Tab-separated table of C-alpha atoms in Angstrom:
chain	number	residue	atom	x	y	z
H	22	MET	CA	0.268	0.115	-0.371
H	23	ASN	CA	1.629	3.421	-0.968
H	24	ALA	CA	-1.150	4.959	-0.002
H	25	HIS	CA	-4.137	5.102	2.750
H	26	SER	CA	-6.629	2.441	1.527
H	27	TYR	CA	-9.264	4.740	2.795
H	28	GLN	CA	-9.060	6.410	-0.665
H	29	SER	CA	-10.408	3.329	-2.509
H	30	GLY	CA	-13.275	3.304	-0.707
H	31	ARG	CA	-13.055	1.028	1.956
H	32	LEU	CA	-13.032	2.065	5.092
H	33	ASN	CA	-11.604	-1.940	5.814
H	34	LEU	CA	-12.290	-0.808	10.227
H	35	PRO	CA	-10.296	-3.354	12.236
H	36	PHE	CA	-13.485	-5.890	12.894
H	37	VAL	CA	-13.569	-6.410	9.363
H	38	GLY	CA	-12.721	-8.830	6.988
H	39	ILE	CA	-11.152	-12.104	7.265
H	40	PRO	CA	-7.833	-11.506	10.533
H	41	THR	CA	-4.631	-12.282	8.890
H	42	PHE	CA	-1.442	-10.857	10.795
H	43	GLY	CA	-2.054	-7.143	9.974
H	44	LYS	CA	-4.391	-8.296	7.363
H	45	ARG	CA	-1.806	-9.051	5.272
H	46	PRO	CA	-2.353	-11.019	2.427
H	47	TYR	CA	-2.744	-14.889	2.327
H	48	VAL	CA	-0.353	-16.963	0.678
H	49	GLY	CA	-2.220	-20.320	0.882
H	50	ASP	CA	1.118	-22.145	-1.642
H	51	TRP	CA	4.488	-22.098	0.837
H	52	THR	CA	6.087	-22.908	-2.739
H	53	GLN	CA	4.720	-18.868	-3.852
H	54	ILE	CA	6.204	-17.049	-1.420
H	55	ASP	CA	7.173	-13.957	-2.288
H	56	ALA	CA	7.664	-11.086	0.628
H	57	ASP	CA	10.116	-9.472	3.065
H	58	ILE	CA	8.339	-10.909	6.087
H	59	ALA	CA	6.371	-13.941	5.959
H	60	VAL	CA	4.121	-14.950	9.157
H	61	LEU	CA	3.534	-19.069	10.257
H	62	GLY	CA	1.030	-19.622	12.729
H	63	ALA	CA	2.454	-22.525	15.707
H	64	PRO	CA	-0.320	-23.203	16.951
H	65	PHE	CA	1.179	-26.211	19.016
H	66	ASP	CA	1.254	-26.438	23.059
H	67	PHE	CA	1.505	-29.764	23.882
H	68	GLY	CA	4.876	-29.119	25.773
H	69	THR	CA	3.548	-27.579	28.210
H	70	GLN	CA	3.960	-28.195	31.633
H	71	TYR	CA	1.189	-26.403	33.847
H	72	ARG	CA	-1.947	-24.335	32.092
H	73	ALA	CA	-2.408	-25.317	28.944
H	74	GLY	CA	-3.996	-22.593	25.881
H	75	ALA	CA	-1.219	-21.920	23.527
H	76	ARG	CA	-2.381	-23.517	20.802
H	77	PHE	CA	-4.917	-20.403	20.575
H	78	GLY	CA	-2.565	-17.878	20.116
H	79	PRO	CA	-2.022	-17.388	16.824
H	80	ARG	CA	-5.962	-16.987	16.391
H	81	ALA	CA	-5.788	-14.707	19.112
H	82	VAL	CA	-2.585	-12.444	18.286
H	83	ARG	CA	-3.593	-12.397	14.238
H	84	GLU	CA	-7.002	-10.871	15.481
H	85	ALA	CA	-5.716	-8.718	17.452
H	86	SER	CA	-2.909	-6.837	14.771
H	87	THR	CA	-6.317	-6.013	13.342
H	88	LEU	CA	-6.152	-3.104	15.584
H	89	PHE	CA	-3.426	-1.560	14.120
H	90	SER	CA	-4.593	-2.215	10.321
H	91	PHE	CA	-6.605	0.762	9.788
H	92	GLY	CA	-5.389	0.658	6.557
H	93	HIS	CA	-2.734	3.630	6.692
H	94	ALA	CA	0.327	3.142	4.223
H	95	GLY	CA	2.750	2.796	7.269
H	96	ALA	CA	2.643	4.093	10.979
H	97	TYR	CA	4.206	7.713	11.317
H	98	ASP	CA	5.812	7.168	15.378
H	99	HIS	CA	6.395	11.436	16.121
H	100	GLU	CA	8.966	10.338	18.409
H	101	ASP	CA	11.056	8.676	16.012
H	102	ASP	CA	9.341	10.487	13.689
H	103	CYS	CA	9.450	7.933	10.888
H	104	THR	CA	6.992	5.730	9.454
H	105	TYR	CA	7.584	2.184	9.786
H	106	LEU	CA	6.607	-0.605	7.905
H	107	GLY	CA	4.970	1.495	4.737
H	108	GLY	CA	4.175	0.308	1.116
H	109	GLU	CA	8.342	-0.021	0.546
H	110	VAL	CA	8.349	-3.498	3.320
H	111	GLN	CA	5.813	-6.765	1.607
H	112	MET	CA	4.244	-9.250	4.246
H	113	VAL	CA	1.674	-11.905	3.952
H	114	ASP	CA	0.720	-14.874	6.588
H	115	ILE	CA	1.440	-17.785	5.380
H	116	GLY	CA	-0.941	-19.616	7.742
H	117	ASP	CA	-0.707	-21.983	10.015
H	118	ALA	CA	1.967	-25.125	10.161
H	119	ASP	CA	-0.674	-28.159	10.546
H	120	ILE	CA	-0.366	-29.676	13.827
H	121	VAL	CA	-0.787	-33.607	14.526
H	122	HIS	CA	-2.295	-33.687	17.975
H	123	THR	CA	-0.703	-35.922	20.702
H	124	ASP	CA	2.169	-36.067	17.991
H	125	THR	CA	5.292	-33.787	19.079
H	126	THR	CA	7.582	-35.379	16.060
H	127	ALA	CA	5.104	-35.140	13.090
H	128	SER	CA	4.346	-31.422	14.705
H	129	HIS	CA	7.306	-29.908	15.216
H	130	ALA	CA	8.259	-31.106	11.876
H	131	ASN	CA	5.418	-29.590	10.335
H	132	ILE	CA	6.314	-25.735	12.025
H	133	ARG	CA	10.438	-26.611	10.399
H	134	ALA	CA	8.716	-27.343	7.325
H	135	GLY	CA	6.909	-23.556	7.038
H	136	VAL	CA	10.306	-22.332	8.471
H	137	ASN	CA	12.397	-23.382	5.766
H	138	ALA	CA	9.319	-22.505	3.236
H	139	ILE	CA	10.206	-18.860	4.526
H	140	LEU	CA	13.593	-18.399	4.495
H	141	ASP	CA	13.790	-20.492	0.761
H	142	ALA	CA	11.742	-17.672	-0.185
H	143	GLY	CA	14.087	-15.247	1.299
H	144	ALA	CA	11.976	-13.981	3.637
H	145	LEU	CA	12.250	-13.308	7.147
H	146	PRO	CA	10.743	-15.500	9.018
H	147	VAL	CA	7.991	-14.518	12.015
H	148	VAL	CA	6.409	-18.070	13.994
H	149	ILE	CA	3.148	-17.252	16.593
H	150	GLY	CA	2.892	-19.925	19.021
H	151	GLY	CA	2.268	-21.676	20.573
H	152	ASP	CA	3.969	-22.720	23.388
H	153	HIS	CA	8.104	-22.053	24.069
H	154	SER	CA	9.063	-25.810	22.678
H	155	VAL	CA	8.035	-24.527	18.972
H	156	ASN	CA	11.252	-22.306	19.542
H	157	ILE	CA	12.563	-25.817	18.489
H	158	PRO	CA	11.740	-26.512	14.696
H	159	CYS	CA	12.098	-22.953	14.216
H	160	ILE	CA	16.351	-22.590	15.171
H	161	ASP	CA	16.235	-26.503	13.374
H	162	ALA	CA	15.264	-24.677	10.479
H	163	PHE	CA	18.347	-22.881	10.479
H	164	GLU	CA	20.915	-25.708	10.299
H	165	GLY	CA	23.105	-24.557	6.921
H	166	ARG	CA	22.586	-21.104	6.856
H	167	GLY	CA	25.479	-19.143	8.786
H	168	ASP	CA	26.037	-18.987	12.463
H	169	ILE	CA	23.099	-17.039	14.888
H	170	HIS	CA	23.063	-15.936	18.421
H	171	ILE	CA	19.905	-15.969	20.440
H	172	LEU	CA	18.217	-13.298	21.714
H	173	GLN	CA	15.875	-14.795	25.014
H	174	ILE	CA	13.484	-12.470	26.438
H	175	ASP	CA	11.500	-14.886	29.211
H	176	ALA	CA	10.950	-14.585	32.967
H	177	HIS	CA	12.464	-19.042	32.230
H	178	LEU	CA	15.995	-20.018	31.091
H	179	ASP	CA	14.259	-22.631	29.379
H	180	PHE	CA	17.361	-24.783	29.651
H	181	VAL	CA	16.526	-28.508	30.871
H	182	ASP	CA	18.382	-30.707	29.069
H	183	GLU	CA	15.789	-33.964	30.268
H	184	ARG	CA	13.232	-34.730	32.402
H	185	HIS	CA	11.285	-38.247	32.399
H	186	GLY	CA	12.513	-38.710	28.902
H	187	VAL	CA	10.876	-35.347	27.484
H	188	ARG	CA	13.775	-33.374	25.024
H	189	ASN	CA	11.597	-31.387	23.692
H	190	GLY	CA	8.160	-29.258	25.883
H	191	HIS	CA	8.696	-25.949	26.761
H	192	GLY	CA	11.378	-26.239	28.578
H	193	ASN	CA	14.031	-27.536	26.558
H	194	PRO	CA	13.984	-24.854	23.994
H	195	MET	CA	17.639	-23.278	24.752
H	196	ARG	CA	19.495	-26.327	25.827
H	197	ARG	CA	18.600	-27.266	22.795
H	198	ALA	CA	19.259	-24.130	20.916
H	199	ALA	CA	22.981	-24.267	22.712
H	200	GLU	CA	23.663	-27.717	21.293
H	201	LYS	CA	23.410	-26.320	17.666
H	202	PRO	CA	26.756	-25.652	16.679
H	203	TYR	CA	25.575	-23.000	14.731
H	204	VAL	CA	23.601	-21.077	17.238
H	205	THR	CA	26.915	-19.650	18.301
H	206	GLY	CA	25.539	-18.148	22.382
H	207	LEU	CA	23.129	-16.965	24.211
H	208	THR	CA	21.711	-13.179	25.608
H	209	GLN	CA	19.014	-14.820	27.918
H	210	VAL	CA	17.018	-11.804	30.126
H	211	GLY	CA	14.224	-11.801	32.188
H	212	ILE	CA	15.236	-14.879	33.693
H	213	ARG	CA	13.795	-14.100	37.158
H	214	ASN	CA	12.409	-15.901	40.291
H	215	VAL	CA	11.977	-19.449	41.457
H	216	SER	CA	12.425	-21.010	38.028
H	217	SER	CA	12.357	-24.312	36.157
H	218	THR	CA	15.444	-25.181	35.833
H	219	ALA	CA	17.093	-26.143	38.771
H	220	LYS	CA	20.840	-25.007	39.091
H	221	GLU	CA	22.838	-27.292	37.278
H	222	GLY	CA	20.734	-25.919	34.316
H	223	TYR	CA	22.077	-22.267	35.252
H	224	ASP	CA	25.344	-23.612	35.753
H	225	ALA	CA	25.602	-25.227	32.004
H	226	ALA	CA	24.075	-22.920	30.122
H	227	ARG	CA	26.572	-20.691	31.344
H	228	ALA	CA	29.398	-23.123	30.303
H	229	MET	CA	27.345	-23.408	26.815
H	230	GLY	CA	27.894	-19.787	26.183
H	231	SER	CA	24.633	-18.172	27.281
H	232	ASP	CA	24.883	-13.933	29.471
H	233	ILE	CA	21.815	-14.409	31.389
H	234	LEU	CA	20.280	-12.127	32.585
H	235	SER	CA	17.041	-10.331	35.636
H	236	VAL	CA	14.688	-8.336	34.378
H	237	ARG	CA	16.490	-5.606	37.860
H	238	GLN	CA	20.271	-6.540	36.287
H	239	MET	CA	18.880	-5.487	32.627
H	240	ARG	CA	17.314	-2.013	34.172
H	241	ALA	CA	20.749	-1.625	35.714
H	242	LEU	CA	22.556	-2.041	32.262
H	243	GLY	CA	19.316	0.165	30.627
H	244	PRO	CA	18.033	-1.249	27.256
H	245	GLN	CA	21.209	-0.310	25.309
H	246	GLY	CA	23.242	-1.719	27.786
H	247	VAL	CA	21.823	-5.142	27.155
H	248	ILE	CA	22.057	-4.594	23.785
H	249	ASP	CA	25.483	-4.057	23.216
H	250	ARG	CA	26.861	-7.231	25.363
H	251	ILE	CA	26.297	-9.045	21.800
H	252	PRO	CA	28.961	-9.012	20.113
H	253	LYS	CA	29.319	-7.289	17.554
H	254	GLY	CA	28.236	-8.435	13.735
H	255	ALA	CA	26.451	-11.669	15.284
H	256	ARG	CA	23.348	-12.613	13.611
H	257	VAL	CA	20.307	-12.465	16.619
H	258	TYR	CA	17.319	-14.778	16.227
H	259	VAL	CA	14.950	-13.072	18.303
H	260	THR	CA	12.690	-15.296	20.150
H	261	ILE	CA	9.787	-13.341	22.819
H	262	ASP	CA	7.920	-15.347	25.626
H	263	ILE	CA	5.169	-13.246	26.384
H	264	ASP	CA	5.519	-14.512	30.397
H	265	GLY	CA	8.659	-12.029	29.746
H	266	PHE	CA	6.477	-9.587	30.274
H	267	CYS	CA	5.045	-8.601	34.095
H	268	PRO	CA	1.481	-10.688	34.854
H	269	SER	CA	-0.670	-7.939	35.669
H	270	ILE	CA	0.350	-5.886	31.501
H	271	ALA	CA	-0.314	-9.877	30.484
H	272	PRO	CA	-1.929	-11.857	31.926
H	273	GLY	CA	-3.003	-14.174	28.980
H	274	THR	CA	-0.410	-16.840	29.721
H	275	GLY	CA	0.458	-20.467	30.788
H	276	THR	CA	2.707	-19.891	33.223
H	277	PRO	CA	3.029	-16.281	34.583
H	278	SER	CA	5.617	-14.490	36.915
H	279	HIS	CA	5.431	-11.067	39.051
H	280	GLY	CA	7.635	-9.098	38.013
H	281	GLY	CA	8.596	-9.050	34.307
H	282	PHE	CA	9.436	-6.393	32.082
H	283	LEU	CA	7.378	-3.320	30.933
H	284	TYR	CA	6.298	-2.793	27.542
H	285	TYR	CA	8.802	-0.055	26.612
H	286	GLU	CA	12.029	-1.589	28.286
H	287	VAL	CA	10.945	-4.191	26.045
H	288	LEU	CA	10.311	-2.572	23.283
H	289	GLU	CA	13.343	-0.545	23.620
H	290	MET	CA	16.103	-3.151	23.337
H	291	LEU	CA	14.323	-4.534	20.119
H	292	GLN	CA	15.142	-1.078	18.739
H	293	ALA	CA	18.692	-0.927	19.923
H	294	LEU	CA	18.689	-4.578	18.891
H	295	ALA	CA	17.682	-3.346	15.093
H	296	ARG	CA	20.115	-0.808	15.080
H	297	ARG	CA	22.477	-2.855	15.601
H	298	HIS	CA	22.292	-6.300	14.507
H	299	GLU	CA	20.600	-8.258	11.333
H	300	VAL	CA	17.723	-9.434	12.581
H	301	VAL	CA	17.488	-12.857	11.149
H	302	GLY	CA	14.097	-14.223	13.008
H	303	VAL	CA	11.430	-13.418	14.936
H	304	ASP	CA	9.294	-16.146	17.962
H	305	LEU	CA	6.686	-14.908	19.759
H	306	VAL	CA	4.787	-17.597	21.792
H	307	GLU	CA	2.427	-18.773	24.808
H	308	VAL	CA	0.223	-16.032	24.346
H	309	ALA	CA	-2.964	-18.085	25.811
H	310	PRO	CA	-5.913	-15.618	25.895
H	311	ASP	CA	-8.806	-17.441	27.117
H	312	TYR	CA	-6.860	-15.993	30.476
H	313	ASP	CA	-7.296	-12.741	29.558
H	314	HIS	CA	-11.029	-12.121	28.505
H	315	SER	CA	-10.217	-8.302	28.406
H	316	GLY	CA	-7.892	-9.479	24.856
H	317	SER	CA	-5.024	-7.027	26.007
H	318	THR	CA	-2.329	-10.023	25.809
H	319	ALA	CA	-2.718	-11.061	22.687
H	320	ILE	CA	-2.791	-6.717	21.885
H	321	LEU	CA	-0.018	-6.854	23.163
H	322	ALA	CA	1.814	-9.662	21.703
H	323	ALA	CA	0.548	-7.965	17.828
H	324	GLN	CA	2.003	-4.144	19.046
H	325	VAL	CA	5.210	-6.210	19.699
H	326	LEU	CA	5.975	-7.661	17.005
H	327	LEU	CA	4.906	-5.269	14.607
H	328	ASN	CA	6.949	-2.416	16.290
H	329	PHE	CA	9.827	-4.803	16.187
H	330	LEU	CA	8.691	-5.270	11.833
H	331	GLY	CA	9.319	-1.502	11.822
H	332	PHE	CA	12.430	-1.159	13.916
H	333	ILE	CA	13.937	-4.401	11.501
H	334	PHE	CA	13.219	-3.263	8.294
H	335	HIS	CA	13.478	0.845	8.562
H	336	ALA	CA	17.352	0.442	9.806
H	337	ARG	CA	17.814	-2.074	6.983
H	338	THR	CA	17.653	0.954	4.827
H	339	GLU	CA	19.013	3.221	6.895
H	340	ARG	CA	22.554	0.308	6.403
H	341	ALA	CA	21.414	0.840	2.897
H	342	GLY	CA	21.995	3.780	2.678
H	343	GLY	CA	18.813	4.539	1.557
């Protein structure tokens, strides 16, 4: 869109039409992705250890994203004096990976196939979960595509190796990522309070290259200070667990943990990251809408994603001298 869609005669209010992410075009044929950004839903929540419901996250976040899709030609930010996600950025929604109930292996393989299709098309993958185990096939899809560093925003370390034979639940993804030879390091921010990972997991994470910061440590460093700890020149994959935010603003999640981030703390980290690093992929997970009847958790998720995508592509244009 190079102009306001109002000029075409359609008002296209948020509650009208089919709620693809950002009301962007739907592409059902994954061999025909032609875009800068492709959004994939991963409605899988069999990896949860407490409250289920994140399978409905992609649908809720898509619907919430229509609030920010009034048909404007991009989104003008008066603080930055910049229009983000204008007509020069092409974004599509490719629907959901097929989930096979009770079958983690098949479901994760289908998620990986979706991310592979996006990467093969040269687009930025944006995956909406689902529980945090969906990050495992997302990172698997980067095999053979160069080194990456992972920035995780989360209340929990998610570094459990194996528990009762489970290796691919939502407590395992960062351990599985750290085992990959192409994952050069992890920056884990927001980790706090009583965790699902024992002390041995923290020791293992640090030994395998993790930089672990609590909410209070992040606040002491500041958003830019956190991003400055990521090695210069690293290509960064970002995984955002909605429980990284304080449940006072994001109650709709399966494992809420008080004392989390507020909106601008995360937004400023993401903006600093986009300015300093190439971002190669994003997932946002653990939105469980049934625990928040106000819908504000899904709205927060959609708003964070859309703003972050705006930052990424504005920074790419600036680096290219555009």
